[in-house]
Tab-separated table of C-alpha atoms and ligand atoms in Angstrom:
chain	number	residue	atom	x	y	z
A	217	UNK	CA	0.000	0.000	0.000
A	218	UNK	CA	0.999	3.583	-0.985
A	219	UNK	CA	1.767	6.045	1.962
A	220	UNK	CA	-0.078	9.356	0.538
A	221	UNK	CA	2.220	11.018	2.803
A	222	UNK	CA	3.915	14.054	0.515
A	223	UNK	CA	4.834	16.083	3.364
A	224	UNK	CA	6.956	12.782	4.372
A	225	UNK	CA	9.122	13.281	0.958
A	226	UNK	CA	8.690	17.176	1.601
A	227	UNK	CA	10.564	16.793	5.091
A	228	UNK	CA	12.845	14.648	4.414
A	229	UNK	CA	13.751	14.301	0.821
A	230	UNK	CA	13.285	16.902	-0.903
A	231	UNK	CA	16.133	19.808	-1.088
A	232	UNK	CA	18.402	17.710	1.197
A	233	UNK	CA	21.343	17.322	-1.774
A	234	UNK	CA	23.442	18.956	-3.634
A	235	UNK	CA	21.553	21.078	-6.715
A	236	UNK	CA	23.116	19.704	-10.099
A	237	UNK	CA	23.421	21.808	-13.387
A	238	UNK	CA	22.556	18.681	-14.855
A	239	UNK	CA	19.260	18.474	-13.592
A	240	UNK	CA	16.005	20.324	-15.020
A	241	UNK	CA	13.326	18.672	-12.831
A	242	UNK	CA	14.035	16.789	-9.396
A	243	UNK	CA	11.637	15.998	-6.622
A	244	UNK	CA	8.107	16.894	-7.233
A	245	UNK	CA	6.801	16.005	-10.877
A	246	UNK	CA	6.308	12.383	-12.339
A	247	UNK	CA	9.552	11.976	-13.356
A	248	UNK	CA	13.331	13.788	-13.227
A	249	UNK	CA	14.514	14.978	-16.427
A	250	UNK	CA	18.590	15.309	-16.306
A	251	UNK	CA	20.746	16.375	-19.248
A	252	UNK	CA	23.950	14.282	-20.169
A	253	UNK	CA	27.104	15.968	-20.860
A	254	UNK	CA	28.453	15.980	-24.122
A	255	UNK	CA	30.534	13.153	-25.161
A	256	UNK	CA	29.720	10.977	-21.860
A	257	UNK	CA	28.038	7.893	-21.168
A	258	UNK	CA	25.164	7.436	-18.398
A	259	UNK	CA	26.130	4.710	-15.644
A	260	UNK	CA	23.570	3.053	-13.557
A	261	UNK	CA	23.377	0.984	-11.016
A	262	UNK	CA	20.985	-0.105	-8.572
A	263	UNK	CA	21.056	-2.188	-5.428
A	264	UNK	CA	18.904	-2.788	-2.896
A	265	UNK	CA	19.210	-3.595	0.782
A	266	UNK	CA	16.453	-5.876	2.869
A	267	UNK	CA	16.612	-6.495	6.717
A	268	UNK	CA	17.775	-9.011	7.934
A	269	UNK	CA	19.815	-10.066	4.303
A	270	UNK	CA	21.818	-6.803	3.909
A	271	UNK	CA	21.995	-5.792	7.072
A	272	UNK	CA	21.537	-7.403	10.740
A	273	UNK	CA	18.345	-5.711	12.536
A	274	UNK	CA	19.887	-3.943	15.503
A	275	UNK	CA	21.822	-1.872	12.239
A	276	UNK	CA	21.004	1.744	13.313
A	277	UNK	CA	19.133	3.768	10.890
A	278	UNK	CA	21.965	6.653	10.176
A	279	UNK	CA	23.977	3.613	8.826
A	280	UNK	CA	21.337	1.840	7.042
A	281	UNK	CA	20.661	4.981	4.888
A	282	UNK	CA	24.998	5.329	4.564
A	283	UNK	CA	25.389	2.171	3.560
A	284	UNK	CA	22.378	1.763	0.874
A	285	UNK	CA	24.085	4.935	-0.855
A	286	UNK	CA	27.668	3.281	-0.268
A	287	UNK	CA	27.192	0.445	-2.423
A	288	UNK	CA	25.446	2.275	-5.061
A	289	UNK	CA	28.538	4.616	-4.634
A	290	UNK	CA	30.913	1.265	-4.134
A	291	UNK	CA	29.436	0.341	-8.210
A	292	UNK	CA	29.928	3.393	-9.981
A	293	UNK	CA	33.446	3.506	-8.475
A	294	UNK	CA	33.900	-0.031	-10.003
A	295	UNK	CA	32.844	1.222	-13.279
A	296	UNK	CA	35.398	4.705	-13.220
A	297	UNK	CA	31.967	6.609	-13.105
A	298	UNK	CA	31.553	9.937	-11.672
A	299	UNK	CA	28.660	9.664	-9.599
A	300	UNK	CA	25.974	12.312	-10.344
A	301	UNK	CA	22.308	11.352	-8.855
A	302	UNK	CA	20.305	9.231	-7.378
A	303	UNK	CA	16.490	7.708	-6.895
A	304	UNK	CA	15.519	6.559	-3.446
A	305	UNK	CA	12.513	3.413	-3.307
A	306	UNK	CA	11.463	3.049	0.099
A	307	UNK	CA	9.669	0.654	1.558
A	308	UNK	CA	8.813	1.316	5.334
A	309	UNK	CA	6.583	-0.597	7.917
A	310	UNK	CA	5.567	2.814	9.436
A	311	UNK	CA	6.603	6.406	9.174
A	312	UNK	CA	8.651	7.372	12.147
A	313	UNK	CA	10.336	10.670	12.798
A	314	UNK	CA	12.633	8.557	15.130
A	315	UNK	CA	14.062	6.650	12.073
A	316	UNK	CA	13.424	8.566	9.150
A	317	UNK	CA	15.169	11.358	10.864
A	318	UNK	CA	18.592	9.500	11.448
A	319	UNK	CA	18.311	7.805	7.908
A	320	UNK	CA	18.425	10.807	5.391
A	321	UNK	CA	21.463	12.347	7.889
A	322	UNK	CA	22.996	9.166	6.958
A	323	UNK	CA	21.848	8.853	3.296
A	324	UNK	CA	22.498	12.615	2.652
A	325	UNK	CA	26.323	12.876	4.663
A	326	UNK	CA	27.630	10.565	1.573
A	327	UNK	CA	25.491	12.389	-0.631
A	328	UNK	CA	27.072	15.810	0.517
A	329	UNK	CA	30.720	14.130	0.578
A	330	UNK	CA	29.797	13.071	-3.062
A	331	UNK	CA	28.102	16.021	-4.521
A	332	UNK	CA	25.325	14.050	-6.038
A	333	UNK	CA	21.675	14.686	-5.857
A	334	UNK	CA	18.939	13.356	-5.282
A	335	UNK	CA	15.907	13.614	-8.191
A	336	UNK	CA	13.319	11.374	-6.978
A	337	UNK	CA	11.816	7.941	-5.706
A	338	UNK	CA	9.154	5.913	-4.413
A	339	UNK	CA	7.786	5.850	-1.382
A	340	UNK	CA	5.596	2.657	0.239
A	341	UNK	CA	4.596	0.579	2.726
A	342	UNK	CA	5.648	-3.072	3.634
A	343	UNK	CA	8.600	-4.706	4.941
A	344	UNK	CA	11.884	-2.510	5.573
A	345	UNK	CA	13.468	-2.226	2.222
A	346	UNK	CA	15.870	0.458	0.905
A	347	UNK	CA	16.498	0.329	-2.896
A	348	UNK	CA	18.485	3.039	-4.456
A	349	UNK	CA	19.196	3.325	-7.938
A	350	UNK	CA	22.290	5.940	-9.127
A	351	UNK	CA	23.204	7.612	-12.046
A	352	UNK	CA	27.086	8.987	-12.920
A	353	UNK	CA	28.879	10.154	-15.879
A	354	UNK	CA	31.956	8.143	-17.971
A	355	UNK	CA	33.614	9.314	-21.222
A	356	UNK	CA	32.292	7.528	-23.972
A	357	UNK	CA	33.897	4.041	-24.687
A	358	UNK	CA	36.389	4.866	-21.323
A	359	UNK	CA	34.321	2.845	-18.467
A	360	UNK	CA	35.941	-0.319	-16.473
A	361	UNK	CA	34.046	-3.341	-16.771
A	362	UNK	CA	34.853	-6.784	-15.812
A	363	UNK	CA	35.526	-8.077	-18.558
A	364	UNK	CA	39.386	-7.320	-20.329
A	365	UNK	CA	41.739	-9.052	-17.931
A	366	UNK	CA	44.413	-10.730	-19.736
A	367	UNK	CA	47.039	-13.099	-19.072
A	368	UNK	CA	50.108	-11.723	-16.900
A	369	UNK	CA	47.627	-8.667	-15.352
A	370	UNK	CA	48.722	-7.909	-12.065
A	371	UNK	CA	45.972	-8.072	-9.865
A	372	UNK	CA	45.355	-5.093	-7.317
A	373	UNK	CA	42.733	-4.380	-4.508
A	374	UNK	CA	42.675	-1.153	-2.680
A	375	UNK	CA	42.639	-0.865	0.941
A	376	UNK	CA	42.289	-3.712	3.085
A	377	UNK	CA	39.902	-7.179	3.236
A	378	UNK	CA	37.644	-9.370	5.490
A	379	UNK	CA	37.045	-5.968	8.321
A	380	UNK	CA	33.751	-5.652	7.206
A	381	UNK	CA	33.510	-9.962	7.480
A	382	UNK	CA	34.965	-9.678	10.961
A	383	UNK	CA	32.288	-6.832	11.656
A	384	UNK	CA	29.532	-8.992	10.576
A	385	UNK	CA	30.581	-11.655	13.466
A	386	UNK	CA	30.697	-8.751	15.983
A	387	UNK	CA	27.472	-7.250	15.224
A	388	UNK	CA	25.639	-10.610	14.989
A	389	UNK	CA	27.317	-11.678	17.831
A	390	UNK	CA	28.934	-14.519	16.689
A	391	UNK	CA	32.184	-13.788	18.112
A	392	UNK	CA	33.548	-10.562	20.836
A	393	UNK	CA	36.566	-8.823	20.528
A	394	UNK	CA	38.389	-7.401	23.837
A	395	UNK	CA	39.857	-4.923	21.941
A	396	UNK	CA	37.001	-2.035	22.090
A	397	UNK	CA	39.088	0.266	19.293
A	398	UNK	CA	39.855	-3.025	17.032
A	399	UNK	CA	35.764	-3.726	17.657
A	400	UNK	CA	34.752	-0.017	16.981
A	401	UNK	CA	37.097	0.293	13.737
A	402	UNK	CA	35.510	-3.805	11.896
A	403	UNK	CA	31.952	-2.055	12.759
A	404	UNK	CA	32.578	0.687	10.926
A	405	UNK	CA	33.893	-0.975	8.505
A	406	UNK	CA	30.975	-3.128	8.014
A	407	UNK	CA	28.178	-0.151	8.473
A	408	UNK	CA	30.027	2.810	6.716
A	409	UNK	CA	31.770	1.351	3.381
A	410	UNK	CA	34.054	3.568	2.010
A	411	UNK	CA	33.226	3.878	-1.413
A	412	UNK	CA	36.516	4.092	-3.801
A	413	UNK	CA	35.193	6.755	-6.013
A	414	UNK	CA	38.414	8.832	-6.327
A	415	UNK	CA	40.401	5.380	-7.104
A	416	UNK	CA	38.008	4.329	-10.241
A	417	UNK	CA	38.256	7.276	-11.735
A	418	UNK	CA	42.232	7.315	-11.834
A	419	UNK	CA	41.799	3.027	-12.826
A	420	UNK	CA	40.340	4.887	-16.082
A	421	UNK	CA	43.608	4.776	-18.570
A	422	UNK	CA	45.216	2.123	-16.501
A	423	UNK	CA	42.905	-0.864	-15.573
A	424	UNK	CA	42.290	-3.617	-18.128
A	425	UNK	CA	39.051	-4.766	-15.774
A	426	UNK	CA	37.263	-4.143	-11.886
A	427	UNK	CA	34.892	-4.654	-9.928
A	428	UNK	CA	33.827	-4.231	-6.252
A	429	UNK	CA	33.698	-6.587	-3.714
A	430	UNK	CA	30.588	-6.729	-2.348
A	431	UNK	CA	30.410	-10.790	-2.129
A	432	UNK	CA	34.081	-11.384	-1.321
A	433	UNK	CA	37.571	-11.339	-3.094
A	434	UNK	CA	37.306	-15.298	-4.157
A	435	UNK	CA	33.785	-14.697	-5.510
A	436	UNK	CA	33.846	-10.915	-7.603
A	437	UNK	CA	38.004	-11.979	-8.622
A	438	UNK	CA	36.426	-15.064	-10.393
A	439	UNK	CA	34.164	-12.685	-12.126
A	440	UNK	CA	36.855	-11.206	-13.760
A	441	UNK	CA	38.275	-14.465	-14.531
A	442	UNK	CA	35.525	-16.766	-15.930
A	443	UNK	CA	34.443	-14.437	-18.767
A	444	UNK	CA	37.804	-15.433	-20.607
A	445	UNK	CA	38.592	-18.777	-18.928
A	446	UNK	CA	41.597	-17.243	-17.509
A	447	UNK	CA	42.369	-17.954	-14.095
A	448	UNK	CA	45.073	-16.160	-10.983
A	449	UNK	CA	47.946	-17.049	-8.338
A	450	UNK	CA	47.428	-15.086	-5.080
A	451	UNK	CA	50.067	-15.135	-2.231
A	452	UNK	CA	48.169	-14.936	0.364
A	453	UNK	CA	50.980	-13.387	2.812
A	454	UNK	CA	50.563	-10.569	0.121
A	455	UNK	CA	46.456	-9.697	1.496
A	456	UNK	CA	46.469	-6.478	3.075
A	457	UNK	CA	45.072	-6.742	6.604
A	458	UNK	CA	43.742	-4.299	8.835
A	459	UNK	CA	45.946	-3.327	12.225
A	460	UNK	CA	42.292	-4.550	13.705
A	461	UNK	CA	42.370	-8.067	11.654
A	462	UNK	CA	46.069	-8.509	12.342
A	463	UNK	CA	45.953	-8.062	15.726
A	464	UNK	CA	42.955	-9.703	17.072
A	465	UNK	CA	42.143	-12.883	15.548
A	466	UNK	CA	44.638	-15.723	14.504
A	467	UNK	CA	46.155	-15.230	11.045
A	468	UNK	CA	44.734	-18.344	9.204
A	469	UNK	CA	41.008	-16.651	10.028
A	470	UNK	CA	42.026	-13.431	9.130
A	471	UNK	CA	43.182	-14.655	5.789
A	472	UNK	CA	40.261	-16.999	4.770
A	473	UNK	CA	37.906	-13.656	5.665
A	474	UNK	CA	40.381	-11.631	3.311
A	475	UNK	CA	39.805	-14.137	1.174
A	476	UNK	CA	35.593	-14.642	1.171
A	477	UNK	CA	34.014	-12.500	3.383
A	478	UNK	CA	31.826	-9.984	1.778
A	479	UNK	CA	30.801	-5.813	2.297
A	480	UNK	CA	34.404	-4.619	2.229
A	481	UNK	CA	33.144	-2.656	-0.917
A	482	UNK	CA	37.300	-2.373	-2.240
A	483	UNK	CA	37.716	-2.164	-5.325
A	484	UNK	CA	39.841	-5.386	-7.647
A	485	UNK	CA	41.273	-4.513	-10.681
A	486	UNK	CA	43.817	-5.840	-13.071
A	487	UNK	CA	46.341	-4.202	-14.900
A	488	UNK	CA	48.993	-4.810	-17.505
A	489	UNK	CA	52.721	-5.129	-16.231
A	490	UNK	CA	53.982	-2.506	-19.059
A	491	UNK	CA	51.157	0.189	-16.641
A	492	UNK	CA	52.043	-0.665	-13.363
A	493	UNK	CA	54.650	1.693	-12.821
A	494	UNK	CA	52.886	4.811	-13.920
A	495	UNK	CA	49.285	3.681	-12.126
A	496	UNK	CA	51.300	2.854	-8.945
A	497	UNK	CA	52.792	6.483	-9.207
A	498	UNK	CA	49.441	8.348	-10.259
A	499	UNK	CA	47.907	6.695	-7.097
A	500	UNK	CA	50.560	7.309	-4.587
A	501	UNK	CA	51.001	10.830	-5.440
A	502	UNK	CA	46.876	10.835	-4.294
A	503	UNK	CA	47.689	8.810	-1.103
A	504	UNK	CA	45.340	6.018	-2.393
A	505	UNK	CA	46.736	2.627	-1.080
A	506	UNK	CA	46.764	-0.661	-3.529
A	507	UNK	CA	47.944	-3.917	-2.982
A	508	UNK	CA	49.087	-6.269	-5.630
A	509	UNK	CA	47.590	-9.533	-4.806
A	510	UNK	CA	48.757	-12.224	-7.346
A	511	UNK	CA	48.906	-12.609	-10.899
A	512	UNK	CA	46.604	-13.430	-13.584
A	513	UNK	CA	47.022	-17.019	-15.559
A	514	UNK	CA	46.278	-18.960	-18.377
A	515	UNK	CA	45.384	-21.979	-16.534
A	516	UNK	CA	41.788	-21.729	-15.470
A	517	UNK	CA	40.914	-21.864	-11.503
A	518	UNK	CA	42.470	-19.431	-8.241
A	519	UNK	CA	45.299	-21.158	-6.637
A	520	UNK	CA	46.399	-19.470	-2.906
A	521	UNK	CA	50.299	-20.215	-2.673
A	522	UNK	CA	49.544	-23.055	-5.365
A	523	UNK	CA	46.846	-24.770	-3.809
A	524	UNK	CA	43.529	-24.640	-5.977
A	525	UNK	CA	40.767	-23.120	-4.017
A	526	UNK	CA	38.206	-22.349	-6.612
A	527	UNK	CA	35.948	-25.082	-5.207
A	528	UNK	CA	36.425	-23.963	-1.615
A	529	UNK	CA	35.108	-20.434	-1.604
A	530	UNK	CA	31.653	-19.449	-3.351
A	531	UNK	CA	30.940	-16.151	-1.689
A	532	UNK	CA	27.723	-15.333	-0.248
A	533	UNK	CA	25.207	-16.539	-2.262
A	534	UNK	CA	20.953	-15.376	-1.788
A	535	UNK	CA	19.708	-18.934	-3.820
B	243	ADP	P1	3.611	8.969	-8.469
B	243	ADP	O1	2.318	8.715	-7.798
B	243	ADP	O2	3.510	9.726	-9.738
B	243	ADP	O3	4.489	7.775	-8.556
B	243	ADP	P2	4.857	9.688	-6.051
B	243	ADP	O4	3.839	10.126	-5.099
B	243	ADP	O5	5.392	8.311	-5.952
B	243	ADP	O6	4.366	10.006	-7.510
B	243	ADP	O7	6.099	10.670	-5.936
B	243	ADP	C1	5.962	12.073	-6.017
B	243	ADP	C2	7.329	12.682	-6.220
B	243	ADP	O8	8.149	12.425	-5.095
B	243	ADP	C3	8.051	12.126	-7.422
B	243	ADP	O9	8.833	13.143	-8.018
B	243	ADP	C4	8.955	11.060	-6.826
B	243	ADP	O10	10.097	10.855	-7.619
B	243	ADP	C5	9.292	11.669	-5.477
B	243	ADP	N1	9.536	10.665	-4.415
B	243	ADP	C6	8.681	9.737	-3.926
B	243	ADP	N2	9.247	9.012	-2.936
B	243	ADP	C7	10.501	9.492	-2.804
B	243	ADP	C8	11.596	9.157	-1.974
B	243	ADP	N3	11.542	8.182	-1.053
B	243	ADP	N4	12.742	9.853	-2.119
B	243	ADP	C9	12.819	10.826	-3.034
B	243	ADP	N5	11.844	11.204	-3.850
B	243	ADP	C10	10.674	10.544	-3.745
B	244	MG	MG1	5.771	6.837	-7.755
């Protein structure tokens, strides 16, 4: 069933976001009519985010509405899009100041730190549900996809993998941690993604394919892989682990949720050898951190340290 409820949008949707030249009609009329730059592409994405699925039910509202932005964010980054708007489809039990208050500050802080607007949505009632869908810009033909990896790509992640797995346990207590800050830092990690925006759009001239991980490194790498049967060696003392990950569980569990825990929202990319150099210095010179992981192949399947581990490691999957 509809909510009728237009002073809902009024309060808390409408004029919340950045105003974009791009846009000729936003909130308000039955549809948003944008303009496209000249020679750019449109990117969309949408994802959507159920209790329970996405995100555990004590998640607080401010990050609930951060984090269904953040992975729209996370897939534009993955794509070297510049993120421009977005649509908000809401599905809400009841209409409560208490949590519709919290969840645009937390939807609209990323929105702010992104300069994107919002231009419209749907509003009902049922379940909690949060889809968002968002729109960003590319230079024609110049978007990452996943497909392009070739044989002898490095292969890179950015920051670091399995805090946001490691959150998960905390916040569904499934496991405690003693160490309050290392505790503090994995739930964060886990309830405020950091999209890499910035990163994808300096991947642009270097990266021969991306993606995000959003269902863990094992599961999105092989993404890149399958589409040309080629397949990658990781070391897995090369992983980049969080001060948090290295310092509070045993190794072997930090490295298997480095491996295949999901909502780290890094980015993977590959890149050809003959780049490397002048990505590597383009990034540093932004204090953007990569790691190289391991190396594309021609023989099909992941091996960690040699050992094949394509059967082990499936990522999360809804079916
Ligand atoms: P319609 O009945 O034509 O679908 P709606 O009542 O759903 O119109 O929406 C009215 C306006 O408010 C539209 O411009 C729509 O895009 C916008 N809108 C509805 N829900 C939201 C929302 N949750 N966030 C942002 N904009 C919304
Ligand atoms: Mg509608």
């Amino acid at each position: 069933m509809k909510i009728p409820e237009f002073t809902l949008i009024d309060q808390y949707f409408k004029n919340k976001t950045p105003t974009r030249k791009e846009v000729l009609l936003g909130i308000g009329d039955d549809a948003a009519l944008v303009t496209v730059p000249a020679h750019q592409h449109l990117v969309l994405a949408m994802d959507t985010l159920v209790e329970g699925v996405h995100f555990p039910l004590q998640t607080t509202p401010f990050d609930i509405g951060y984090k269904a932005l953040a992975v729209n964010l996370s897939d534009l980054a993955a794509m070297g899009a510049t993120p421009a708007f977005f649509m908000l489809a809401l599905t809400l039990p009841k209409a409560e100041t208490d949590w519709l208050e919290p969840f645009s500050a937390g939807l609209f802080e990323l929105a702010k730190m992104h300069n994107i607007q919002l231009i419209g949505g749907d509003t009902t009632r049922g379940p909690l549900t949060i889809t968002v869908q968002i729109q960003g810009f590319a230079p024609a033909g110049k978007a990452l996809k996943r497909t392009g990896a070739k044989p002898k790509d490095s292969i890179y992640v950015t920051g670091t993998l399995g805090d946001a797995g490691l959150g998960l346990l905390v916040a569904t207590e499934k496991m405690t941690m003693i160490n309050s800050k290392a505790q503090e830092f994995v739930l964060q990690r886990l309830n405020r993604p950091e999209p890499r925006v910035d990163i994808g759009l300096m991947l642009r001239p270097f990266a021969n394919s991306a993606i995000d991980i959003s269902d863990g490194l094992m599961a999105d790498l092989s993404h890149l892989l399958k589409p040309h049967s080629l397949g990658a060696d990781l070391e897995s003392d090369a992983l980049p682990l969080s001060w948090a990950m290295n310092n509070t569980i045993p190794l072997d569990m930090a490295k298997k949720l480095a491996l295949t825990a999901g909502d780290d929202y890094e980015l993977c990319f590959t890149v050809s050898p003959e780049k490397e150099d002048l990505m590597l210095d383009a990034l540093n010179k932004a204090q953007h951190t990569v790691t190289r992981i391991g190396t594309v192949s021609e023989l099909a399947g992941v091996r960690v340290n040699g050992y094949d581990v394509s059967d082990d490691f499936l990522g999360y999957q809804h079916f």
